[in-house]
Coordinates of C-alpha atoms and ligand atoms in Angstrom, one line a residue:
X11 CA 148.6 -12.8 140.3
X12 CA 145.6 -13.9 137.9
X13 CA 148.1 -15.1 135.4
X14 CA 148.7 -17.6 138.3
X15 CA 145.5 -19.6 138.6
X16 CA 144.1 -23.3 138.7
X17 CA 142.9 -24.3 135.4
X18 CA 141.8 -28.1 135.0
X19 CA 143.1 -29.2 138.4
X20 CA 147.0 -28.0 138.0
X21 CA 148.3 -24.4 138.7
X22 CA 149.1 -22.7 135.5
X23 CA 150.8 -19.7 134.1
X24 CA 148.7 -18.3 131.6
X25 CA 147.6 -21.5 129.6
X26 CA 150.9 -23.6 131.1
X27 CA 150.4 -26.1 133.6
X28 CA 152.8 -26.0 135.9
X29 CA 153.1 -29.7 136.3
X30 CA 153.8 -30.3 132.5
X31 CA 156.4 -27.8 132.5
X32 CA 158.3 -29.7 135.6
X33 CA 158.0 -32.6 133.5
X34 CA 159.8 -30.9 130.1
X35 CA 162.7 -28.8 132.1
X36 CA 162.7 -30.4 135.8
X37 CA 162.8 -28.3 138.8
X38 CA 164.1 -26.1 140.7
X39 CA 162.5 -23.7 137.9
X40 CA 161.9 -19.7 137.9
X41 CA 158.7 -19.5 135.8
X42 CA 157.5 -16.5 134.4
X43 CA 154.3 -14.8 133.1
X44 CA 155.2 -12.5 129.3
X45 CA 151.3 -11.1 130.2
X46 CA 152.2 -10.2 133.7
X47 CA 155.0 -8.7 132.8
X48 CA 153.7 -6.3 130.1
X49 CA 150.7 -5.3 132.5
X50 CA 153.5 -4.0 135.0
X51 CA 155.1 -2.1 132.3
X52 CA 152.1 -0.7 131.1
X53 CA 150.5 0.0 134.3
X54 CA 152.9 2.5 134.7
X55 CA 153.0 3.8 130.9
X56 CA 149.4 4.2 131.2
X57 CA 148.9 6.0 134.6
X58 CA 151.7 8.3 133.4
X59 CA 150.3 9.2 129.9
X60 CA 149.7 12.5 130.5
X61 CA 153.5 14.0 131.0
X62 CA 156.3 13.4 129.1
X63 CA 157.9 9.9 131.0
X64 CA 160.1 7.3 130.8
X65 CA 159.3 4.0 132.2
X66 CA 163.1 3.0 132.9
X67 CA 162.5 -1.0 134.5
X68 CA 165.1 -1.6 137.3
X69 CA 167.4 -4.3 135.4
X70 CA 169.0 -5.3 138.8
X71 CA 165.4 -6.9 140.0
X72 CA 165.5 -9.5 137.0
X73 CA 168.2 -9.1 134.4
X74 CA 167.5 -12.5 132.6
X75 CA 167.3 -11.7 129.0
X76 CA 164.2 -12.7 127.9
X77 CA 162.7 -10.5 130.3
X78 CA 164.7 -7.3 129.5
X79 CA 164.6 -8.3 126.1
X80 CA 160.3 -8.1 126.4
X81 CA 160.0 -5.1 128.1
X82 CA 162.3 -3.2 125.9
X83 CA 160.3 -4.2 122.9
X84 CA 157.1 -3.0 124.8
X85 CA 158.7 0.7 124.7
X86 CA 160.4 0.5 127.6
X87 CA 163.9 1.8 129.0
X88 CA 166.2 0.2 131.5
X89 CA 167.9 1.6 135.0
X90 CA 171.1 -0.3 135.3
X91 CA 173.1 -0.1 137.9
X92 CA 176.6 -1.8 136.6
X93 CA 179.0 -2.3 133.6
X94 CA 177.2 -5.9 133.6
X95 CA 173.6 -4.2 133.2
X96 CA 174.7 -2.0 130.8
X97 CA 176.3 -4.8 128.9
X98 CA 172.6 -6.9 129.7
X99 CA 170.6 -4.0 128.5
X100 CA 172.0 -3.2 125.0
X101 CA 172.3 -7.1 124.3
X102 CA 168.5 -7.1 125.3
X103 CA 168.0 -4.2 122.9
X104 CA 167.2 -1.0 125.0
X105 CA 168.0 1.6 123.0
X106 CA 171.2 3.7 124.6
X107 CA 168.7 7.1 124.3
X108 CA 166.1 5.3 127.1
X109 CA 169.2 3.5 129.8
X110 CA 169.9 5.3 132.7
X111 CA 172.6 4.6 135.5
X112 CA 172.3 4.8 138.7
X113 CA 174.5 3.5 141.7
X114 CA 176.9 4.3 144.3
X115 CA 180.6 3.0 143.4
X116 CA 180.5 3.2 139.6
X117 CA 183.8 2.7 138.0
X118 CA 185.6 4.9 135.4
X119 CA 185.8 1.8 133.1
X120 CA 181.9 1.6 133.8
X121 CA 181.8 5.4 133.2
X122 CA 183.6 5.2 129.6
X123 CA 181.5 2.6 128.6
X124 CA 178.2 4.2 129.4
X125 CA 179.6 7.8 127.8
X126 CA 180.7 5.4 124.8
X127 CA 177.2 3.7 124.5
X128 CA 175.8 7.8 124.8
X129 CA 173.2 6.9 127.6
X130 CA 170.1 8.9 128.4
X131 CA 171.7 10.1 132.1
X132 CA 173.9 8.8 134.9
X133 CA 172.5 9.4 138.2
X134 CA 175.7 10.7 140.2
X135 CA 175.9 9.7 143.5
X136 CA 178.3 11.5 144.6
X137 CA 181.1 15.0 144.2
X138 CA 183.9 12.7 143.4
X139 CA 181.8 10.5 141.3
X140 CA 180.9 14.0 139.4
X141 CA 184.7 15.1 139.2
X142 CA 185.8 11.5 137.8
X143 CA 182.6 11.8 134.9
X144 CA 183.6 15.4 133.8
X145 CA 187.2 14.4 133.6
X146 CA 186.5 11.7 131.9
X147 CA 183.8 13.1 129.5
X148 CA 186.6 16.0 128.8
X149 CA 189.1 13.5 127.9
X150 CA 186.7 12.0 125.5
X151 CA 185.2 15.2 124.3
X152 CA 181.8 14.7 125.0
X153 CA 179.5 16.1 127.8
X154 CA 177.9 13.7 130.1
X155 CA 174.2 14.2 130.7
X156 CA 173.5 14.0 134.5
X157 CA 171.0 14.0 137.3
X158 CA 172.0 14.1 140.9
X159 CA 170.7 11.8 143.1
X160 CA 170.1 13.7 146.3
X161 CA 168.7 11.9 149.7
X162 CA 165.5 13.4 151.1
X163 CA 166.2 12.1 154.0
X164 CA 162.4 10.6 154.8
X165 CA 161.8 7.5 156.2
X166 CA 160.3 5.0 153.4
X167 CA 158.7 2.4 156.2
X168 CA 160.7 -0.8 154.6
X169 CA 163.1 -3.4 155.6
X170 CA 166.3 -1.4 156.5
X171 CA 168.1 -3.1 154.4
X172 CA 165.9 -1.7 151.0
X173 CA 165.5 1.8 153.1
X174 CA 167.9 4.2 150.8
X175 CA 166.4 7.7 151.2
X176 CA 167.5 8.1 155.3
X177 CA 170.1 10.9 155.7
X178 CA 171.7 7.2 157.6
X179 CA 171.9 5.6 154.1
X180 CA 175.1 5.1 151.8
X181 CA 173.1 6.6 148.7
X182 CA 172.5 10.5 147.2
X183 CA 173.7 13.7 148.1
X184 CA 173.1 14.6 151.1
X185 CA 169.8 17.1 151.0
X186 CA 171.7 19.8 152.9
X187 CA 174.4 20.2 150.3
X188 CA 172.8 19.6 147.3
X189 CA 172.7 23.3 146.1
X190 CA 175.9 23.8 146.8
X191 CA 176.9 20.1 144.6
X192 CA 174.6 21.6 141.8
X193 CA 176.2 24.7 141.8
X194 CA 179.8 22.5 141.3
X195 CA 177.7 20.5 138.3
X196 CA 177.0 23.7 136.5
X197 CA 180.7 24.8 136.5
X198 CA 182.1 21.5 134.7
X199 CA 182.8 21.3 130.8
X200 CA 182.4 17.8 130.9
X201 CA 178.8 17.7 132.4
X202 CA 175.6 19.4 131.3
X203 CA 173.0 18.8 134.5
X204 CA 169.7 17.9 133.4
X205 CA 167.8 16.5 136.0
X206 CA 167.0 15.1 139.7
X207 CA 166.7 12.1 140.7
X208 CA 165.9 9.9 144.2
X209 CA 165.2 6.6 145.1
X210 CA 164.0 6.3 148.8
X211 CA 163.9 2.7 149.4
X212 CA 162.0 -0.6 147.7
X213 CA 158.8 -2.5 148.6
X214 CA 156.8 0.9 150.0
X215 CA 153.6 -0.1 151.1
X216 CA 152.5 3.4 151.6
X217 CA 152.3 6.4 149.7
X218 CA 152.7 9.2 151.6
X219 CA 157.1 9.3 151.9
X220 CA 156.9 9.0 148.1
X221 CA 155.2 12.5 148.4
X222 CA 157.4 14.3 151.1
X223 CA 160.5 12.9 148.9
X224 CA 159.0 14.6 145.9
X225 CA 157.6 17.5 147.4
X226 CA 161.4 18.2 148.4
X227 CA 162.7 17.6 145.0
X228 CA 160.2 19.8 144.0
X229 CA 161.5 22.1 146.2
X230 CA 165.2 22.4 145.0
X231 CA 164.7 22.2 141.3
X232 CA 162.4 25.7 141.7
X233 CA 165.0 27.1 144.0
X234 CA 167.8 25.8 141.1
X235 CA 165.8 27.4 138.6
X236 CA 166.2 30.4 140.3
X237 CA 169.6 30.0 140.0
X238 CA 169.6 29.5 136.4
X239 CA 170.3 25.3 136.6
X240 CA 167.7 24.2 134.3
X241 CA 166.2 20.8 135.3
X242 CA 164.0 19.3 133.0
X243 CA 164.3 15.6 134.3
X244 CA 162.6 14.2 137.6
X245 CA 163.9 10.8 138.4
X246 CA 161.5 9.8 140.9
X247 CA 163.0 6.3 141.6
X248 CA 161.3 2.8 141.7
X249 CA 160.2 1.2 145.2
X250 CA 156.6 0.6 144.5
X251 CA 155.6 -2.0 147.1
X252 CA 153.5 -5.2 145.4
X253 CA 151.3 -7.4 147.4
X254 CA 153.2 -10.7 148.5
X255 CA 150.2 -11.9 151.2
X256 CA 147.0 -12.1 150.3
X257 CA 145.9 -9.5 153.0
X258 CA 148.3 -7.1 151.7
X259 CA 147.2 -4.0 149.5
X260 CA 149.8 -2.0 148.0
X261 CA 149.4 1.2 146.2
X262 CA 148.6 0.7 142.5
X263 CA 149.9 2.3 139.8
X264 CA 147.1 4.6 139.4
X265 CA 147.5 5.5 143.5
X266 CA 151.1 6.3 143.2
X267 CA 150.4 8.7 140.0
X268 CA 148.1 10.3 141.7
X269 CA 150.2 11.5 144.6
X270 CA 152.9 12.2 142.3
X271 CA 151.8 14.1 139.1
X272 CA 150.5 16.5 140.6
X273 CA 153.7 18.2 141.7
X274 CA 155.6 16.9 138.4
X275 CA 153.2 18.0 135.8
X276 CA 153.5 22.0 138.0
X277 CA 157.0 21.6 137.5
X278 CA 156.7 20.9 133.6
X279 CA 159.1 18.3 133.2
X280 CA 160.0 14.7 131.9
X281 CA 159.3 12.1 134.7
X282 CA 161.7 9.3 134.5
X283 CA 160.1 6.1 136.6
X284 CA 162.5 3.4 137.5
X285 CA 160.1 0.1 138.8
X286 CA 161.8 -2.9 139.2
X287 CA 159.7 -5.1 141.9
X288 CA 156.4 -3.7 140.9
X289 CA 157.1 -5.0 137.3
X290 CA 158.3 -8.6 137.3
X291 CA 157.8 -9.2 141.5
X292 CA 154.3 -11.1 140.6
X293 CA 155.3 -12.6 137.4
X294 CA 157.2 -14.8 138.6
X295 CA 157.2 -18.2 140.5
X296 CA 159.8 -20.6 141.9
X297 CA 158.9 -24.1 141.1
X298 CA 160.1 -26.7 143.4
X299 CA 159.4 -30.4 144.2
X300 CA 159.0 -32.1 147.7
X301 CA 162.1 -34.4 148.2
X302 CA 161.2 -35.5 151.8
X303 CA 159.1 -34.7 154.9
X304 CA 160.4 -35.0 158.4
X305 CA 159.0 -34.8 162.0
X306 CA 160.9 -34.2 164.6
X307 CA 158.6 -34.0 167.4
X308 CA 158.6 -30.6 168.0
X309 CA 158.8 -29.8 164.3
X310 CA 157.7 -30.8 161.1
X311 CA 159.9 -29.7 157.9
X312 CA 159.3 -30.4 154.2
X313 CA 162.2 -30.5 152.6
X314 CA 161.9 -29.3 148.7
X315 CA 164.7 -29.0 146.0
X316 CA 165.0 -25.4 145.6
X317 CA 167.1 -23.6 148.6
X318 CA 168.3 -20.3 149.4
X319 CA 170.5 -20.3 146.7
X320 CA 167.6 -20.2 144.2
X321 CA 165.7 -17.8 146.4
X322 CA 167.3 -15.7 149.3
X323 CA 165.1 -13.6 149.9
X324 CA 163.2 -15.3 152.9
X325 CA 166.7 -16.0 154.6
X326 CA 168.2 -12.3 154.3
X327 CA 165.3 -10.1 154.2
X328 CA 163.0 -12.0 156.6
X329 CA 160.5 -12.0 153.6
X330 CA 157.5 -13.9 153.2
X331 CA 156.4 -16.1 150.1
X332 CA 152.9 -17.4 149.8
X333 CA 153.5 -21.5 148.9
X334 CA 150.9 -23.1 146.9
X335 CA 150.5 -26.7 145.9
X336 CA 150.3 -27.4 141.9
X337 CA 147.9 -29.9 142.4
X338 CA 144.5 -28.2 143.2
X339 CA 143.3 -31.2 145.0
X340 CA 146.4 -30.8 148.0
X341 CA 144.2 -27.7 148.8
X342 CA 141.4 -29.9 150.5
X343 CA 144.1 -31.8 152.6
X344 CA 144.2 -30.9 156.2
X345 CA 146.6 -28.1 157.2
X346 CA 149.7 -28.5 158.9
X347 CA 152.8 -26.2 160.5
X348 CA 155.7 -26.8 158.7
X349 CA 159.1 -25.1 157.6
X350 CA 159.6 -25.1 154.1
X351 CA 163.4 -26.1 153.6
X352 CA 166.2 -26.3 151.1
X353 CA 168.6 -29.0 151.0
X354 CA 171.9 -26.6 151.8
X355 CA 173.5 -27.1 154.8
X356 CA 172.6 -23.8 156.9
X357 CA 169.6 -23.4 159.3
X358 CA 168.9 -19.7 157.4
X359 CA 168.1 -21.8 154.4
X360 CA 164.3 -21.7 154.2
X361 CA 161.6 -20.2 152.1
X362 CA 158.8 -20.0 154.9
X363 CA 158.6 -20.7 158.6
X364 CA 156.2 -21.5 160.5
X365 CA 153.7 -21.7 158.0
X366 CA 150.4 -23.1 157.8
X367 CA 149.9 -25.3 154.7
X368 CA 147.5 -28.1 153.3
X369 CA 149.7 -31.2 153.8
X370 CA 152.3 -32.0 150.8
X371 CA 153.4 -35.6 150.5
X372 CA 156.6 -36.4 148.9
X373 CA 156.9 -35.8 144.8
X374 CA 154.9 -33.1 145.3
X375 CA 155.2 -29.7 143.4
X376 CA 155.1 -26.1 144.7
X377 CA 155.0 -22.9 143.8
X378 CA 156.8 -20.4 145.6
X379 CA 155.0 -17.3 144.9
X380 CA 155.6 -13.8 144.1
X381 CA 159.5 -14.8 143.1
X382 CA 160.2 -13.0 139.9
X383 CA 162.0 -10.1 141.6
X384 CA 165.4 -10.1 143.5
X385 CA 164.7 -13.9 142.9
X386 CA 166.8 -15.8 140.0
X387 CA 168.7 -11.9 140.3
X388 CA 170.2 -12.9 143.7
X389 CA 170.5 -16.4 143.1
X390 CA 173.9 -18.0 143.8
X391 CA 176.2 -21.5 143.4
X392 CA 176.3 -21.8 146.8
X393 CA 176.8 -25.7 147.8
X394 CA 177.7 -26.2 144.1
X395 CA 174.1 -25.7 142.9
X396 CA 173.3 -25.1 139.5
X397 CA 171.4 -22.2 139.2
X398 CA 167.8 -23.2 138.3
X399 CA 166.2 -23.1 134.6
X400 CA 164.4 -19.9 134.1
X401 CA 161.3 -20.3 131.7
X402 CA 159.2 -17.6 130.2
X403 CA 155.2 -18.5 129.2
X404 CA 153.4 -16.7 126.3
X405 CA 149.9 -18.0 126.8
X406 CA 149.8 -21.6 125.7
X407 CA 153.6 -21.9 124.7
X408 CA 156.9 -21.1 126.7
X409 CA 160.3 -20.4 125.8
X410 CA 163.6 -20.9 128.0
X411 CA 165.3 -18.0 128.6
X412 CA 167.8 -19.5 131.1
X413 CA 169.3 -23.2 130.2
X414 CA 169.9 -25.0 133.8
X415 CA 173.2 -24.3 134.6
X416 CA 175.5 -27.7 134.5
X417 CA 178.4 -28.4 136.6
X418 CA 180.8 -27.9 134.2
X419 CA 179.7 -24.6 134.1
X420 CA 180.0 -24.1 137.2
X421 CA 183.8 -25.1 137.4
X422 CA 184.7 -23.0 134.2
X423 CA 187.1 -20.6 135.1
X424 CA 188.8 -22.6 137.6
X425 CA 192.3 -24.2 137.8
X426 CA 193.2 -27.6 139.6
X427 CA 196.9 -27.2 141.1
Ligands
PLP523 C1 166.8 -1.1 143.3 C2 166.6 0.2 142.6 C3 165.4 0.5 142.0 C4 164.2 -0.5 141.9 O1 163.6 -0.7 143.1 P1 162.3 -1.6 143.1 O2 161.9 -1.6 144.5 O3 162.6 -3.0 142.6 O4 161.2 -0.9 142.3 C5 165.3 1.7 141.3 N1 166.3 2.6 141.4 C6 167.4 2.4 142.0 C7 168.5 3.4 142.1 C8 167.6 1.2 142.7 O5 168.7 0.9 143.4

C-alpha cells in the first residue's frame, strides 16, 4: 500500500493528506488511490502479455463509477454479474466486445439486455440457464456466445462464505456432468460455445487449488476437442488473495501466472482473468473520525463515525482491517486493547476487535485499511445512514466520484400513508 504512506506528518494518498481531505468532504469517506488502481490492472496485463488475455475487473468488488470508468480507459474489460453491472459498465464506458457475465440466477430481462448490448460471453451457470439464453437468443435471432462455468470441485482454503469451486457450492456445473451439459450447448441454434470458465473462491492465499482447478479445465476442453466442441476461451476466474496484515504474503501477479500459463499457453487459447479484490482491495481506505472513547472496566471501545454499514466486512466475514492513525505522531503514543466500533445499534457492528493500537483521543482520524473491495460495494442505509462520500486521488488533486448521500435521498421512493 505505498500509495498509502506518511508524508509531512499526515497519512496521504498519493500526494493527498488525509487530514485535508476530511476537512473538504467530512467523514465517513471511502478514499481511493487512481495509481493503485492502474498498478492492479496492469499487474495482471503485464504478467499475462504473452497469450492472447483479457483482464475482465470483477465490477461487483467496487462498482463506483469513477473506478470502472478508470480501469476501462486503461484497456480493461469488466465481469458483471447483474442487469445493474451491466447497466454500470457501459455507462463507465467498457466496451460491450470486452463485458462478460457471470452469475447464478440471471434473469431473462438481464439476458436480453446483455444479448442486446452483444457482450463478449455469458458464463452459464447452469442447463436451464442454457435453455432460457438459446430460446431467447432464437427469438431474437442472434446466437449467444457462451462459456460454461463448471465447478472443479477443489477446495480454495478461504472463508466459506467466498469458497465457490466445492462440489457443496451453489455455483458451476457440476464437474461430473459437464460433458454431457457441453454436449447439450453444442446442439442449440441459439448458442455457439466458446469457452470455459471457473471461479473457485475469492481471497486465495495459496496457489496451488488455482492449479488443480486449471489442470481440470485443461482436462475437459482436450477431451471436448476431441469431441469436436472448439474452445478457444479459458475463463480462469478472479480470487487472487491480497495482503490485508502486514505479515501476510499473497501470491503476486507474476506467482499466479506462473502456475497458470503454463497449461493455458499448451492449450493455445485466449485467457480471460476476472480480478476484482486483487485490483482495487489496497486502493482503497475508509476514513473515519473518533467520536468518543469509553472504558468499561473490562473493556475499552473507541467509538468512530463509520459503522458496519460503511464497511461490513469485519462483522460478516470475520475479516481483519489494519487501523492506522492520520496523524503520524499517535504512532509514538502508548498502545492499548480496544474495539473499534460504529455508532449502529448491534454488537456485530465493529471494524476490529481486540486490537492493539497506539492510543486515539477523541477528534481523531483513522484509516481503516485495505477497504476498497466489497467495501463502499456492500455498504448499506442501515440505521438511516447516508452512505459515505467516495473520493478518488490522482496524485496531488482528487475528484469525488460518490456525493455523500443526503437524507432525502435516502427517503426517495417512499410513500407516507
Ligand atoms: C466475485 C467474483 C469474482 C471476483 O473475485 P475477487 O476475489 O474479488 O477477485 C470473479 N468472478 C466471479 C464469477 C465472481 O463471482
Amino acid at each position: 500500500m505505498e500509495h498509502f504512506a506518511y508524508r509531512h506528518s499526515d497519512l496521504c494518498c498519493e500526494q493527498v493528506s488525509l487530514r485535508s481531505l476530511a476537512a473538504d468532504v467530512g467523514t465517513p469517506a471511502y478514499v481511493y488511490s487512481k495509481a493503485a488502481l492502474l498498478e492492479g490492472y496492469r499487474g495482471y496485463d503485464d504478467a499475462f502479455a504473452d497469450v492472447p488475455h483479457v483482464v475482465c475487473y470483477s465490477v461487483k468488488a467496487n462498482a463506483n463509477l469513477g473506478v470502472l470508468g478508470t480501469l476501462a480507459r486503461a484497456g480493461a474489460g469488466a465481469d458483471i454479474v447483474s442487469g445493474g453491472e451491466l447497466f454500470r459498465a457501459l455507462r463507465a464506458g467498457f466496451p460491450p466486445g470486452k463485458i462478460i457475465f457471470s452469475g447464478v440466477g440471471k434473469t431473462r430481462d438481464e439476458l436480453r439486455d446483455a444479448l442486446k448490448a452483444e457482450i463478449l460471453m455469458f458464463n452459464v451457470e447452469s442447463l436451464g440457464e442454457l435453455r432460457a439464453l438459446d430460446e431467447i437468443a432464437r427469438e431474437m435471432g442472434v446466437r449467444a456466445p457462451v462459456a460454461l462455468r463448471v465447478n472443479p470441485d477443489v477446495d480454495p482454503e478461504t472463508h466459506p462464505y467466498i469458497a465457490t469451486g466445492l462440489k457443496t457450492s451453489k455455483f458451476g456445473i457440476p464437474f461430473a456432468q459437464a460433458l454431457e451439459a457441453y454436449a447439450e450447448a453444442a446442439s442449440l441454434k441459439g448458442v455457439e460455445v466458446v469457452g470455459a470458465d471457473i471461479h473457485i473462491g475469492s481471497q486465495l492465499t495459496r496457489t496451488s487449488p488455482l492449479a488443480d482447478a486449471v489442470a481440470r479445465v485443461a482436462a475437459l476442453v482436450k477431451t471436448l476437442r476431441e469431441r469436436s466442441v472448439e474452445v478457444r476461451v479459458v475463463d480462469v476466474g478472479g480470487g487472487l488473495g491480497i495482503r490485508y496484515r502486514k505479515d501476510e504474503a499473497p501470491p503476486t501477479h507474476r506467482d499466479y501466472a506462473r502456475v497458470l500459463l503454463p497449461v493455458l499457453r499448451e492449450l493455445g487459447v485466449t485467457v480471460l482473468l476476472e480480478p476484482g479484490r486483487s485490483i482495487v482491495g489496497n486502493a482503497g481506505v475508509l476514513l473515519t473520525r473518533v467520536l468518543y472513547r469509553k472504558d468499561t472496566g473490562d473493556k475499552k471501545f473507541v467509538v468512530v463515525d463509520a459503522a458496519m454499514n460503511d464497511l461490513i466486512r469485519p462483522a460478516l466475514y470475520d475479516a481483519y482491517h489494519e487501523i492506522q492513525p492520520v496523524a503520524e505522531a499517535r504512532l509514538g503514543a502508548p498502545a492499548e486493547t480496544v474495539d473499534v466500533v460504529g455508532p449502529i445499534c448491534e454488537s456485530g457492528d465493529f471494524l476490529a476487535k481486540d486490537r492493539a493500537l497506539a492510543r486515539t483521543e477523541e477528534g481523531d482520524l483513522l484509516a481503516v485499511m485495505s477497504a476498497g473491495a466489497y467495501g463502499s460495494a456492500m455498504a448499506s442505509n442501515y440505521n438511516t445512514r447516508p452512505r459515505a462520500v467516495e473520493v478518488l486521488v490522482d496524485g496531488n488533486r482528487y475528484t469525488i466520484v460518490r456525493r455523500r448521500e443526503t437524507y432525502e435521498d435516502l427517503v426517495a421512493g417512499e410513500t407516507v400513508l
